[in-house]
Amino acid sequence: MSATLTAEPDLDALGAAASSLAVELGRVTVEVRGGGRRGAAATVGAGVVWHPDGLILTNAHVAHRDVTVVLADGRSWSARLVARDPQRDLAALVVDASGLPAARIGDSGALRVGELVLAVGNPLGLVRALSAGLVHAVGPRAIHADLRLAPGNSGGPLADARGHVVGLNAMIVGGLAVAVPSREARRFVREQLRG
Amino acid sequence: MEALLSLSNDLAGAVERAAPSILAVHARRRLPSTGIHWRPGIVVTADHTVRMTEGITVETADGRSRPAALVGRDPGSDLTVLRVADLDGAPAALGDDAALRVGHMVLALGYGPRASWGVISALGPRWRTWRGGEIDRLVRLDLVLYPGFSGGPLVDAGGRVVGLNTSGLTRESRLALPVTTVARVVDELLRKGHVSRGYLGVGMQPVRLPEPLRVGLGLPGDGGLILVMVEPDGPAARAGLLLGDVLVALDGVPTGDLEDVQARLGGDRVGSTITALVVRAGARVEVAVTVGERPRRGGS
């Protein structure tokens, strides 16, 4: 006998697990706002706190020279763009802070089609909104997820059911969410921020 | 956290169990569709995705390409059966569509495999497609059928196939044909190469019957179907039905529109006798008609 879902899933437990993950992911997700020096600016996307010492990863198409990042607790910083790779749609921002809540990074190479995934971002002006879906297909350069995203999700985390970040949401193609795999993001950080 | 993880593992496991029986079907230009390895050497897919009759190939889950021969098609239920020699691997594990309930979590799968997640949004009784196919149960889905997903399996959380997904039968909603229907049509296509439907050999148009006539003759229903074409030597012509007759009932069941007639002309009625009640020259006439078999498009 193969293990199958014979019993009804415990929806309360599922809901509780999903909401605790949403809180955890929200804590490591930043809002990226345009125009750092001109004060109140529109949210252009999201980002992931990659390292407690102020390293934030986002999409290249979100990261411009003057951006402000806002943490879930309300703290905000003007961020410095330290690396940008439009080919992979990745960018690294650094803020002058330490002890930030950093994401737990998962291995995108171990993802299986059908696994649950969660996305957090700032779609359509909502802040740290959660979307749930599943892995549609996995490639070396992109994770396709059957999950509804909107502009503003860009640069935010795509996480597995453990809450480990397996990708950065980058675009919507034919209704599917397309994310940059965490392996690519790790490689980017290694290459760009050596030493 | 555990609950989410175990659900996630169950879903990924369901995809893995179903994946070996999912194929890509190359029977149209550009985008392939999906097929299900239904029984050894037999693949079923959505008929509307099959645009050629020769040179069809299927690609197995391990990436190998094989030629496929057309066994039979039923545009009515949007199903086509293909035969593939030397098809490795086990056919799909079939589930029980009678056990489906609204709200059940299901996956639609495409070749690759690729997955789409959602729930059964509605279930309904037996229905007839716009092309005349009989579907045992309406299964409406709240999920996205991505391009190339038609012909692929709808699987339950255990990875068992409970239906075949198609976007070819309705415009607005996502539907699955229940496995019961797929199994029945596949059997018939393997046996005969086509699905029989009853045939009268008439062209009809709905008409209203004037109240006095209806009451005077004690007719059931308030309308009928006027015969605007009677095929020479067709079943109706041989039984003596005439142009201008108004069909008001078949076997005592009122025929207000074409649906009512089709409903009485299932494949199992071919060769049997049906009683047509018509109004001719202001009088009731009963005619016994031997139901024929609808000729297939393209002949043979």
GROMACS .gro file of C-alpha atoms in nm:
model
  495
    1MET     CA    1   0.000   0.000   0.000
    2SER     CA    2   0.129   0.339  -0.088
    3ALA     CA    3   0.070   0.619   0.153
    4THR     CA    4  -0.235   0.801   0.030
    5LEU     CA    5  -0.446   1.073   0.170
    6THR     CA    6  -0.729   0.852   0.284
    7ALA     CA    7  -0.839   1.052   0.584
    8GLU     CA    8  -0.986   1.397   0.551
    9PRO     CA    9  -0.706   1.645   0.604
   10ASP     CA   10  -0.735   1.826   0.933
   11LEU     CA   11  -0.832   2.167   0.804
   12ASP     CA   12  -0.784   2.342   1.138
   13ALA     CA   13  -0.429   2.215   1.164
   14LEU     CA   14  -0.366   2.312   0.801
   15GLY     CA   15  -0.501   2.660   0.858
   16ALA     CA   16  -0.296   2.707   1.173
   17ALA     CA   17   0.021   2.586   1.002
   18ALA     CA   18  -0.035   2.810   0.702
   19SER     CA   19  -0.099   3.117   0.913
   20SER     CA   20   0.209   3.063   1.129
   21LEU     CA   21   0.417   3.028   0.812
   22ALA     CA   22   0.258   3.344   0.675
   23VAL     CA   23   0.371   3.532   0.985
   24GLU     CA   24   0.721   3.388   0.967
   25LEU     CA   25   0.755   3.467   0.597
   26GLY     CA   26   0.612   3.814   0.648
   27ARG     CA   27   0.887   3.886   0.900
   28VAL     CA   28   1.162   3.815   0.644
   29THR     CA   29   0.986   3.993   0.358
   30VAL     CA   30   1.057   4.360   0.299
   31GLU     CA   31   0.863   4.614   0.104
   32VAL     CA   32   1.075   4.781  -0.161
   33ARG     CA   33   0.973   5.140  -0.227
   34GLY     CA   34   1.099   5.358  -0.505
   35GLY     CA   35   1.274   5.695  -0.464
   36GLY     CA   36   1.460   5.666  -0.133
   37ARG     CA   37   1.535   6.032  -0.089
   38ARG     CA   38   1.206   6.177  -0.193
   39GLY     CA   39   1.019   6.046   0.107
   40ALA     CA   40   0.687   5.869   0.072
   41ALA     CA   41   0.710   5.663  -0.242
   42ALA     CA   42   0.509   5.385  -0.398
   43THR     CA   43   0.580   5.021  -0.326
   44VAL     CA   44   0.743   4.869  -0.631
   45GLY     CA   45   0.796   4.518  -0.508
   46ALA     CA   46   0.924   4.297  -0.231
   47GLY     CA   47   1.249   4.149  -0.115
   48VAL     CA   48   1.387   3.877   0.111
   49VAL     CA   49   1.617   3.935   0.407
   50TRP     CA   50   1.897   3.700   0.306
   51HIS     CA   51   2.142   3.773   0.586
   52PRO     CA   52   2.089   3.930   0.930
   53ASP     CA   53   2.364   4.184   0.858
   54GLY     CA   54   2.153   4.378   0.614
   55LEU     CA   55   2.172   4.181   0.289
   56ILE     CA   56   1.842   4.182   0.100
   57LEU     CA   57   1.776   4.001  -0.225
   58THR     CA   58   1.516   4.112  -0.473
   59ASN     CA   59   1.454   4.116  -0.847
   60ALA     CA   60   1.670   4.327  -1.076
   61HIS     CA   61   1.354   4.478  -1.222
   62VAL     CA   62   1.254   4.599  -0.875
   63ALA     CA   63   1.591   4.732  -0.758
   64HIS     CA   64   1.677   5.078  -0.880
   65ARG     CA   65   1.934   5.315  -0.753
   66ASP     CA   66   1.721   5.488  -0.492
   67VAL     CA   67   1.505   5.251  -0.299
   68THR     CA   68   1.381   5.230   0.055
   69VAL     CA   69   1.319   4.898   0.223
   70VAL     CA   70   1.059   4.860   0.496
   71LEU     CA   71   1.060   4.572   0.741
   72ALA     CA   72   0.745   4.413   0.885
   73ASP     CA   73   0.805   4.590   1.219
   74GLY     CA   74   0.797   4.926   1.044
   75ARG     CA   75   1.168   5.004   1.046
   76SER     CA   76   1.291   5.142   0.718
   77TRP     CA   77   1.625   5.213   0.558
   78SER     CA   78   1.753   5.369   0.245
   79ALA     CA   79   1.920   5.081   0.064
   80ARG     CA   80   2.241   5.061  -0.133
   81LEU     CA   81   2.231   4.862  -0.457
   82VAL     CA   82   2.545   4.647  -0.449
   83ALA     CA   83   2.485   4.399  -0.730
   84ARG     CA   84   2.241   4.361  -1.014
   85ASP     CA   85   2.202   4.088  -1.277
   86PRO     CA   86   1.916   4.159  -1.519
   87GLN     CA   87   1.976   3.824  -1.695
   88ARG     CA   88   1.884   3.630  -1.384
   89ASP     CA   89   1.656   3.908  -1.261
   90LEU     CA   90   1.838   3.926  -0.928
   91ALA     CA   91   1.969   4.218  -0.729
   92ALA     CA   92   2.135   4.260  -0.392
   93LEU     CA   93   2.057   4.550  -0.162
   94VAL     CA   94   2.241   4.634   0.155
   95VAL     CA   95   2.101   4.831   0.446
   96ASP     CA   96   2.293   4.959   0.743
   97ALA     CA   97   2.154   4.723   1.004
   98SER     CA   98   2.233   4.405   1.186
   99GLY     CA   99   2.037   4.135   1.365
  100LEU     CA  100   1.763   4.138   1.103
  101PRO     CA  101   1.522   3.843   1.086
  102ALA     CA  102   1.669   3.644   0.796
  103ALA     CA  103   1.499   3.385   0.583
  104ARG     CA  104   1.575   3.017   0.611
  105ILE     CA  105   1.695   2.927   0.263
  106GLY     CA  106   1.584   2.595   0.114
  107ASP     CA  107   1.714   2.392  -0.177
  108SER     CA  108   1.520   2.456  -0.496
  109GLY     CA  109   1.691   2.154  -0.651
  110ALA     CA  110   1.498   1.922  -0.420
  111LEU     CA  111   1.153   2.056  -0.514
  112ARG     CA  112   0.901   1.808  -0.646
  113VAL     CA  113   0.611   1.882  -0.878
  114GLY     CA  114   0.296   1.895  -0.666
  115GLU     CA  115   0.461   2.027  -0.350
  116LEU     CA  116   0.281   2.309  -0.173
  117VAL     CA  117   0.435   2.652  -0.202
  118LEU     CA  118   0.354   2.986  -0.043
  119ALA     CA  119   0.432   3.333  -0.170
  120VAL     CA  120   0.439   3.656   0.028
  121GLY     CA  121   0.455   3.998  -0.130
  122ASN     CA  122   0.288   4.329  -0.176
  123PRO     CA  123   0.048   4.274  -0.464
  124LEU     CA  124  -0.187   4.551  -0.564
  125GLY     CA  125  -0.103   4.766  -0.265
  126LEU     CA  126  -0.168   4.494  -0.008
  127VAL     CA  127   0.124   4.451   0.224
  128ARG     CA  128   0.262   4.103   0.295
  129ALA     CA  129  -0.026   3.922   0.136
  130LEU     CA  130  -0.009   3.543   0.120
  131SER     CA  131  -0.078   3.326  -0.185
  132ALA     CA  132  -0.079   2.948  -0.175
  133GLY     CA  133  -0.038   2.705  -0.458
  134LEU     CA  134   0.181   2.425  -0.575
  135VAL     CA  135   0.485   2.350  -0.783
  136HIS     CA  136   0.374   2.323  -1.144
  137ALA     CA  137   0.711   2.243  -1.304
  138VAL     CA  138   1.075   2.284  -1.208
  139GLY     CA  139   1.359   2.387  -1.438
  140PRO     CA  140   1.718   2.487  -1.370
  141ARG     CA  141   1.648   2.853  -1.439
  142ALA     CA  142   1.293   2.887  -1.315
  143ILE     CA  143   1.031   2.741  -1.086
  144HIS     CA  144   0.680   2.751  -1.227
  145ALA     CA  145   0.409   2.754  -0.964
  146ASP     CA  146   0.033   2.716  -0.994
  147LEU     CA  147  -0.019   3.016  -0.772
  148ARG     CA  148  -0.180   3.353  -0.823
  149LEU     CA  149   0.054   3.650  -0.811
  150ALA     CA  150   0.015   4.016  -0.896
  151PRO     CA  151   0.256   4.300  -0.960
  152GLY     CA  152   0.411   4.382  -0.623
  153ASN     CA  153   0.493   4.017  -0.555
  154SER     CA  154   0.815   4.063  -0.749
  155GLY     CA  155   1.125   3.993  -0.544
  156GLY     CA  156   0.928   3.834  -0.260
  157PRO     CA  157   0.979   3.483  -0.128
  158LEU     CA  158   0.841   3.160  -0.263
  159ALA     CA  159   0.862   2.911   0.023
  160ASP     CA  160   0.798   2.539   0.064
  161ALA     CA  161   0.573   2.382   0.328
  162ARG     CA  162   0.856   2.404   0.582
  163GLY     CA  163   0.878   2.778   0.533
  164HIS     CA  164   1.216   2.753   0.363
  165VAL     CA  165   1.262   3.004   0.084
  166VAL     CA  166   1.309   2.814  -0.243
  167GLY     CA  167   1.281   3.105  -0.483
  168LEU     CA  168   1.219   3.471  -0.550
  169ASN     CA  169   0.898   3.545  -0.738
  170ALA     CA  170   0.985   3.724  -1.058
  171MET     CA  171   0.700   3.726  -1.304
  172ILE     CA  172   0.366   3.593  -1.419
  173VAL     CA  173   0.354   3.395  -1.742
  174GLY     CA  174   0.024   3.265  -1.870
  175GLY     CA  175  -0.123   3.279  -1.520
  176LEU     CA  176   0.167   3.085  -1.369
  177ALA     CA  177   0.404   3.231  -1.113
  178VAL     CA  178   0.764   3.214  -1.227
  179ALA     CA  179   1.032   3.232  -0.958
  180VAL     CA  180   1.411   3.248  -0.966
  181PRO     CA  181   1.527   2.928  -0.788
  182SER     CA  182   1.712   2.962  -0.456
  183ARG     CA  183   2.010   2.777  -0.607
  184GLU     CA  184   2.047   3.056  -0.861
  185ALA     CA  185   2.013   3.314  -0.585
  186ARG     CA  186   2.280   3.145  -0.375
  187ARG     CA  187   2.513   3.132  -0.675
  188PHE     CA  188   2.446   3.500  -0.743
  189VAL     CA  189   2.531   3.592  -0.385
  190ARG     CA  190   2.848   3.380  -0.398
  191GLU     CA  191   2.964   3.529  -0.727
  192GLN     CA  192   2.873   3.890  -0.665
  193LEU     CA  193   2.955   3.930  -0.301
  194ARG     CA  194   3.277   3.731  -0.266
  195GLY     CA  195   3.497   3.824   0.025
  196MET     CA  196   0.372   2.301   1.030
  197GLU     CA  197   0.350   1.920   1.022
  198ALA     CA  198   0.001   1.930   0.873
  199LEU     CA  199   0.113   2.147   0.585
  200LEU     CA  200   0.422   1.938   0.523
  201SER     CA  201   0.233   1.612   0.518
  202LEU     CA  202  -0.029   1.754   0.280
  203SER     CA  203   0.254   1.883   0.061
  204ASN     CA  204   0.417   1.540   0.059
  205ASP     CA  205   0.085   1.372  -0.019
  206LEU     CA  206   0.027   1.602  -0.316
  207ALA     CA  207   0.379   1.557  -0.452
  208GLY     CA  208   0.340   1.182  -0.397
  209ALA     CA  209   0.013   1.183  -0.589
  210VAL     CA  210   0.187   1.351  -0.884
  211GLU     CA  211   0.470   1.098  -0.871
  212ARG     CA  212   0.232   0.803  -0.869
  213ALA     CA  213   0.030   0.932  -1.162
  214ALA     CA  214   0.323   1.063  -1.368
  215PRO     CA  215   0.438   0.737  -1.535
  216SER     CA  216   0.098   0.696  -1.702
  217ILE     CA  217   0.089   1.051  -1.842
  218LEU     CA  218   0.204   1.113  -2.200
  219ALA     CA  219   0.245   1.405  -2.435
  220VAL     CA  220   0.031   1.358  -2.747
  221HIS     CA  221   0.158   1.518  -3.065
  222ALA     CA  222  -0.149   1.526  -3.285
  223ARG     CA  223  -0.165   1.895  -3.375
  224ARG     CA  224   0.077   2.168  -3.465
  225ARG     CA  225   0.273   2.346  -3.199
  226LEU     CA  226   0.149   2.263  -2.853
  227PRO     CA  227   0.110   1.892  -2.767
  228SER     CA  228  -0.179   1.781  -2.550
  229THR     CA  229  -0.183   1.527  -2.271
  230GLY     CA  230  -0.285   1.162  -2.286
  231ILE     CA  231  -0.348   0.892  -2.028
  232HIS     CA  232  -0.210   0.539  -2.058
  233TRP     CA  233  -0.551   0.384  -1.997
  234ARG     CA  234  -0.485   0.014  -2.038
  235PRO     CA  235  -0.184  -0.172  -2.179
  236GLY     CA  236  -0.100  -0.016  -2.516
  237ILE     CA  237  -0.407   0.209  -2.517
  238VAL     CA  238  -0.390   0.584  -2.472
  239VAL     CA  239  -0.689   0.815  -2.437
  240THR     CA  240  -0.685   1.191  -2.496
  241ALA     CA  241  -0.921   1.480  -2.566
  242ASP     CA  242  -1.059   1.457  -2.919
  243HIS     CA  243  -1.046   1.831  -2.988
  244THR     CA  244  -0.667   1.822  -2.955
  245VAL     CA  245  -0.632   1.560  -3.228
  246ARG     CA  246  -0.602   1.743  -3.559
  247MET     CA  247  -0.434   1.477  -3.770
  248THR     CA  248  -0.514   1.117  -3.850
  249GLU     CA  249  -0.166   1.005  -3.950
  250GLY     CA  250   0.177   1.066  -3.809
  251ILE     CA  251   0.057   1.097  -3.450
  252THR     CA  252   0.325   1.035  -3.189
  253VAL     CA  253   0.321   1.013  -2.813
  254GLU     CA  254   0.604   1.090  -2.578
  255THR     CA  255   0.632   0.884  -2.263
  256ALA     CA  256   0.723   1.018  -1.920
  257ASP     CA  257   1.084   0.904  -1.975
  258GLY     CA  258   1.107   1.116  -2.288
  259ARG     CA  259   1.080   0.846  -2.553
  260SER     CA  260   0.872   0.905  -2.861
  261ARG     CA  261   0.650   0.636  -3.014
  262PRO     CA  262   0.414   0.629  -3.311
  263ALA     CA  263   0.045   0.605  -3.228
  264ALA     CA  264  -0.240   0.472  -3.441
  265LEU     CA  265  -0.589   0.618  -3.427
  266VAL     CA  266  -0.833   0.355  -3.299
  267GLY     CA  267  -1.147   0.563  -3.278
  268ARG     CA  268  -1.285   0.905  -3.206
  269ASP     CA  269  -1.594   1.034  -3.036
  270PRO     CA  270  -1.629   1.410  -3.082
  271GLY     CA  271  -1.954   1.391  -2.883
  272SER     CA  272  -1.774   1.319  -2.558
  273ASP     CA  273  -1.446   1.474  -2.677
  274LEU     CA  274  -1.249   1.150  -2.651
  275THR     CA  275  -1.003   0.982  -2.886
  276VAL     CA  276  -0.839   0.643  -2.838
  277LEU     CA  277  -0.491   0.568  -2.969
  278ARG     CA  278  -0.299   0.243  -2.985
  279VAL     CA  279   0.073   0.252  -2.912
  280ALA     CA  280   0.294  -0.053  -2.962
  281ASP     CA  281   0.554  -0.140  -2.699
  282LEU     CA  282   0.427   0.108  -2.447
  283ASP     CA  283   0.619   0.043  -2.128
  284GLY     CA  284   0.501   0.105  -1.778
  285ALA     CA  285   0.179   0.044  -1.597
  286PRO     CA  286  -0.146   0.208  -1.707
  287ALA     CA  287  -0.310   0.464  -1.483
  288ALA     CA  288  -0.454   0.359  -1.148
  289LEU     CA  289  -0.822   0.443  -1.171
  290GLY     CA  290  -1.021   0.583  -0.883
  291ASP     CA  291  -1.393   0.594  -0.817
  292ASP     CA  292  -1.568   0.901  -0.950
  293ALA     CA  293  -1.881   0.814  -0.754
  294ALA     CA  294  -1.689   0.897  -0.436
  295LEU     CA  295  -1.619   1.255  -0.547
  296ARG     CA  296  -1.762   1.531  -0.334
  297VAL     CA  297  -1.778   1.905  -0.379
  298GLY     CA  298  -1.476   2.053  -0.202
  299HIS     CA  299  -1.248   1.753  -0.256
  300MET     CA  300  -0.893   1.851  -0.327
  301VAL     CA  301  -0.785   1.742  -0.674
  302LEU     CA  302  -0.494   1.785  -0.911
  303ALA     CA  303  -0.506   1.830  -1.286
  304LEU     CA  304  -0.190   1.699  -1.447
  305GLY     CA  305  -0.024   1.766  -1.779
  306TYR     CA  306   0.266   1.592  -1.951
  307GLY     CA  307   0.600   1.672  -1.795
  308PRO     CA  308   0.455   1.625  -1.537
  309ARG     CA  309   0.306   1.962  -1.463
  310ALA     CA  310   0.050   2.016  -1.192
  311SER     CA  311  -0.248   2.237  -1.117
  312TRP     CA  312  -0.424   2.234  -0.785
  313GLY     CA  313  -0.783   2.301  -0.688
  314VAL     CA  314  -1.111   2.159  -0.572
  315ILE     CA  315  -1.423   2.002  -0.717
  316SER     CA  316  -1.645   2.307  -0.741
  317ALA     CA  317  -1.969   2.143  -0.847
  318LEU     CA  318  -2.115   1.804  -0.926
  319GLY     CA  319  -2.425   1.747  -1.130
  320PRO     CA  320  -2.633   1.473  -1.287
  321ARG     CA  321  -2.593   1.306  -1.626
  322TRP     CA  322  -2.569   1.563  -1.905
  323ARG     CA  323  -2.536   1.586  -2.278
  324THR     CA  324  -2.264   1.786  -2.452
  325TRP     CA  325  -2.339   2.031  -2.730
  326ARG     CA  326  -2.207   1.765  -2.967
  327GLY     CA  327  -2.446   1.501  -2.839
  328GLY     CA  328  -2.217   1.302  -2.611
  329GLU     CA  329  -2.361   1.146  -2.296
  330ILE     CA  330  -2.161   1.225  -1.985
  331ASP     CA  331  -2.253   1.024  -1.677
  332ARG     CA  332  -2.190   1.304  -1.432
  333LEU     CA  333  -2.107   1.673  -1.441
  334VAL     CA  334  -1.771   1.737  -1.273
  335ARG     CA  335  -1.684   2.106  -1.259
  336LEU     CA  336  -1.343   2.212  -1.136
  337ASP     CA  337  -1.205   2.515  -0.960
  338LEU     CA  338  -0.855   2.501  -1.098
  339VAL     CA  339  -0.664   2.627  -1.399
  340LEU     CA  340  -0.632   2.397  -1.699
  341TYR     CA  341  -0.310   2.531  -1.846
  342PRO     CA  342  -0.235   2.507  -2.219
  343GLY     CA  343  -0.171   2.144  -2.309
  344PHE     CA  344  -0.363   2.007  -2.010
  345SER     CA  345  -0.664   1.886  -2.210
  346GLY     CA  346  -0.672   1.506  -2.222
  347GLY     CA  347  -0.476   1.480  -1.898
  348PRO     CA  348  -0.591   1.313  -1.579
  349LEU     CA  349  -0.779   1.462  -1.289
  350VAL     CA  350  -0.634   1.283  -0.990
  351ASP     CA  351  -0.742   1.263  -0.629
  352ALA     CA  352  -0.506   1.323  -0.340
  353GLY     CA  353  -0.407   0.957  -0.357
  354GLY     CA  354  -0.287   0.988  -0.716
  355ARG     CA  355  -0.574   0.785  -0.861
  356VAL     CA  356  -0.731   0.903  -1.184
  357VAL     CA  357  -1.092   1.011  -1.132
  358GLY     CA  358  -1.145   1.194  -1.459
  359LEU     CA  359  -1.009   1.330  -1.784
  360ASN     CA  360  -0.981   1.708  -1.809
  361THR     CA  361  -1.093   1.899  -2.112
  362SER     CA  362  -1.150   2.258  -2.202
  363GLY     CA  363  -1.308   2.154  -2.531
  364LEU     CA  364  -1.666   2.104  -2.420
  365THR     CA  365  -1.752   2.436  -2.262
  366ARG     CA  366  -1.624   2.785  -2.296
  367GLU     CA  367  -1.649   2.923  -1.949
  368SER     CA  368  -1.579   2.644  -1.709
  369ARG     CA  369  -1.331   2.370  -1.647
  370LEU     CA  370  -1.469   2.024  -1.673
  371ALA     CA  371  -1.358   1.669  -1.623
  372LEU     CA  372  -1.517   1.366  -1.783
  373PRO     CA  373  -1.565   1.111  -1.505
  374VAL     CA  374  -1.370   0.784  -1.541
  375THR     CA  375  -1.700   0.595  -1.576
  376THR     CA  376  -1.773   0.783  -1.898
  377VAL     CA  377  -1.417   0.753  -2.026
  378ALA     CA  378  -1.416   0.376  -1.960
  379ARG     CA  379  -1.749   0.330  -2.138
  380VAL     CA  380  -1.648   0.534  -2.444
  381VAL     CA  381  -1.303   0.370  -2.463
  382ASP     CA  382  -1.465   0.025  -2.458
  383GLU     CA  383  -1.703   0.121  -2.735
  384LEU     CA  384  -1.431   0.280  -2.947
  385LEU     CA  385  -1.211  -0.028  -2.908
  386ARG     CA  386  -1.501  -0.251  -3.007
  387LYS     CA  387  -1.643  -0.052  -3.298
  388GLY     CA  388  -1.415   0.241  -3.369
  389HIS     CA  389  -1.698   0.485  -3.309
  390VAL     CA  390  -1.978   0.560  -3.066
  391SER     CA  391  -2.326   0.479  -3.195
  392ARG     CA  392  -2.603   0.730  -3.169
  393GLY     CA  393  -2.961   0.683  -3.269
  394TYR     CA  394  -3.077   0.848  -3.590
  395LEU     CA  395  -3.413   0.934  -3.743
  396GLY     CA  396  -3.298   1.106  -4.062
  397VAL     CA  397  -3.499   1.424  -4.017
  398GLY     CA  398  -3.437   1.795  -3.988
  399MET     CA  399  -3.660   1.963  -3.732
  400GLN     CA  400  -3.752   2.305  -3.604
  401PRO     CA  401  -3.942   2.390  -3.285
  402VAL     CA  402  -4.293   2.529  -3.328
  403ARG     CA  403  -4.568   2.635  -3.089
  404LEU     CA  404  -4.898   2.462  -3.121
  405PRO     CA  405  -5.216   2.673  -3.108
  406GLU     CA  406  -5.407   2.625  -2.785
  407PRO     CA  407  -5.733   2.497  -2.944
  408LEU     CA  408  -5.545   2.232  -3.142
  409ARG     CA  409  -5.344   2.124  -2.840
  410VAL     CA  410  -5.649   2.096  -2.619
  411GLY     CA  411  -5.863   1.950  -2.894
  412LEU     CA  412  -5.620   1.668  -2.960
  413GLY     CA  413  -5.517   1.625  -2.597
  414LEU     CA  414  -5.150   1.670  -2.675
  415PRO     CA  415  -4.878   1.658  -2.413
  416GLY     CA  416  -4.660   1.971  -2.383
  417ASP     CA  417  -4.725   2.302  -2.558
  418GLY     CA  418  -4.490   2.271  -2.852
  419GLY     CA  419  -4.349   2.033  -3.104
  420LEU     CA  420  -4.093   1.995  -3.378
  421ILE     CA  421  -4.191   2.042  -3.738
  422LEU     CA  422  -4.013   1.819  -3.988
  423VAL     CA  423  -3.842   2.049  -4.236
  424MET     CA  424  -3.635   1.776  -4.394
  425VAL     CA  425  -3.695   1.404  -4.426
  426GLU     CA  426  -3.399   1.213  -4.560
  427PRO     CA  427  -3.506   0.992  -4.850
  428ASP     CA  428  -3.496   0.629  -4.740
  429GLY     CA  429  -3.393   0.732  -4.388
  430PRO     CA  430  -3.550   0.568  -4.079
  431ALA     CA  431  -3.827   0.831  -4.058
  432ALA     CA  432  -3.907   0.818  -4.431
  433ARG     CA  433  -3.926   0.439  -4.427
  434ALA     CA  434  -4.169   0.458  -4.136
  435GLY     CA  435  -4.392   0.694  -4.333
  436LEU     CA  436  -4.320   1.028  -4.163
  437LEU     CA  437  -4.378   1.322  -4.394
  438LEU     CA  438  -4.243   1.669  -4.445
  439GLY     CA  439  -4.458   1.907  -4.240
  440ASP     CA  440  -4.551   1.654  -3.970
  441VAL     CA  441  -4.517   1.803  -3.622
  442LEU     CA  442  -4.350   1.565  -3.380
  443VAL     CA  443  -4.502   1.609  -3.033
  444ALA     CA  444  -4.386   1.299  -2.846
  445LEU     CA  445  -4.155   0.999  -2.866
  446ASP     CA  446  -4.263   0.695  -2.667
  447GLY     CA  447  -4.509   0.919  -2.485
  448VAL     CA  448  -4.249   1.174  -2.376
  449PRO     CA  449  -4.317   1.529  -2.505
  450THR     CA  450  -4.064   1.663  -2.755
  451GLY     CA  451  -4.058   2.039  -2.714
  452ASP     CA  452  -3.706   2.082  -2.845
  453LEU     CA  453  -3.422   1.894  -3.010
  454GLU     CA  454  -3.271   1.801  -2.673
  455ASP     CA  455  -3.580   1.598  -2.591
  456VAL     CA  456  -3.538   1.402  -2.913
  457GLN     CA  457  -3.166   1.344  -2.865
  458ALA     CA  458  -3.230   1.220  -2.515
  459ARG     CA  459  -3.441   0.939  -2.660
  460LEU     CA  460  -3.183   0.844  -2.922
  461GLY     CA  461  -2.894   0.699  -2.722
  462GLY     CA  462  -2.668   0.444  -2.889
  463ASP     CA  463  -2.858   0.162  -2.717
  464ARG     CA  464  -3.176   0.251  -2.908
  465VAL     CA  465  -3.029   0.171  -3.249
  466GLY     CA  466  -3.241  -0.103  -3.410
  467SER     CA  467  -3.527  -0.069  -3.162
  468THR     CA  468  -3.870   0.066  -3.241
  469ILE     CA  469  -3.987   0.397  -3.106
  470THR     CA  470  -4.340   0.538  -3.127
  471ALA     CA  471  -4.360   0.887  -3.274
  472LEU     CA  472  -4.673   1.090  -3.207
  473VAL     CA  473  -4.720   1.353  -3.478
  474VAL     CA  474  -4.982   1.606  -3.576
  475ARG     CA  475  -5.063   1.576  -3.944
  476ALA     CA  476  -5.337   1.780  -4.111
  477GLY     CA  477  -5.489   1.865  -3.776
  478ALA     CA  478  -5.507   1.505  -3.653
  479ARG     CA  479  -5.306   1.278  -3.423
  480VAL     CA  480  -5.108   1.010  -3.600
  481GLU     CA  481  -4.893   0.748  -3.432
  482VAL     CA  482  -4.605   0.606  -3.632
  483ALA     CA  483  -4.366   0.326  -3.531
  484VAL     CA  484  -4.011   0.414  -3.634
  485THR     CA  485  -3.714   0.180  -3.630
  486VAL     CA  486  -3.425   0.387  -3.497
  487GLY     CA  487  -3.128   0.389  -3.731
  488GLU     CA  488  -2.763   0.458  -3.660
  489ARG     CA  489  -2.634   0.804  -3.727
  490PRO     CA  490  -2.394   0.793  -4.023
  491ARG     CA  491  -2.046   0.904  -3.931
  492ARG     CA  492  -1.891   1.212  -4.077
  493GLY     CA  493  -1.658   1.123  -4.362
  494GLY     CA  494  -1.849   0.803  -4.426
  495SER     CA  495  -1.708   0.449  -4.433
   0.00000   0.00000   0.00000
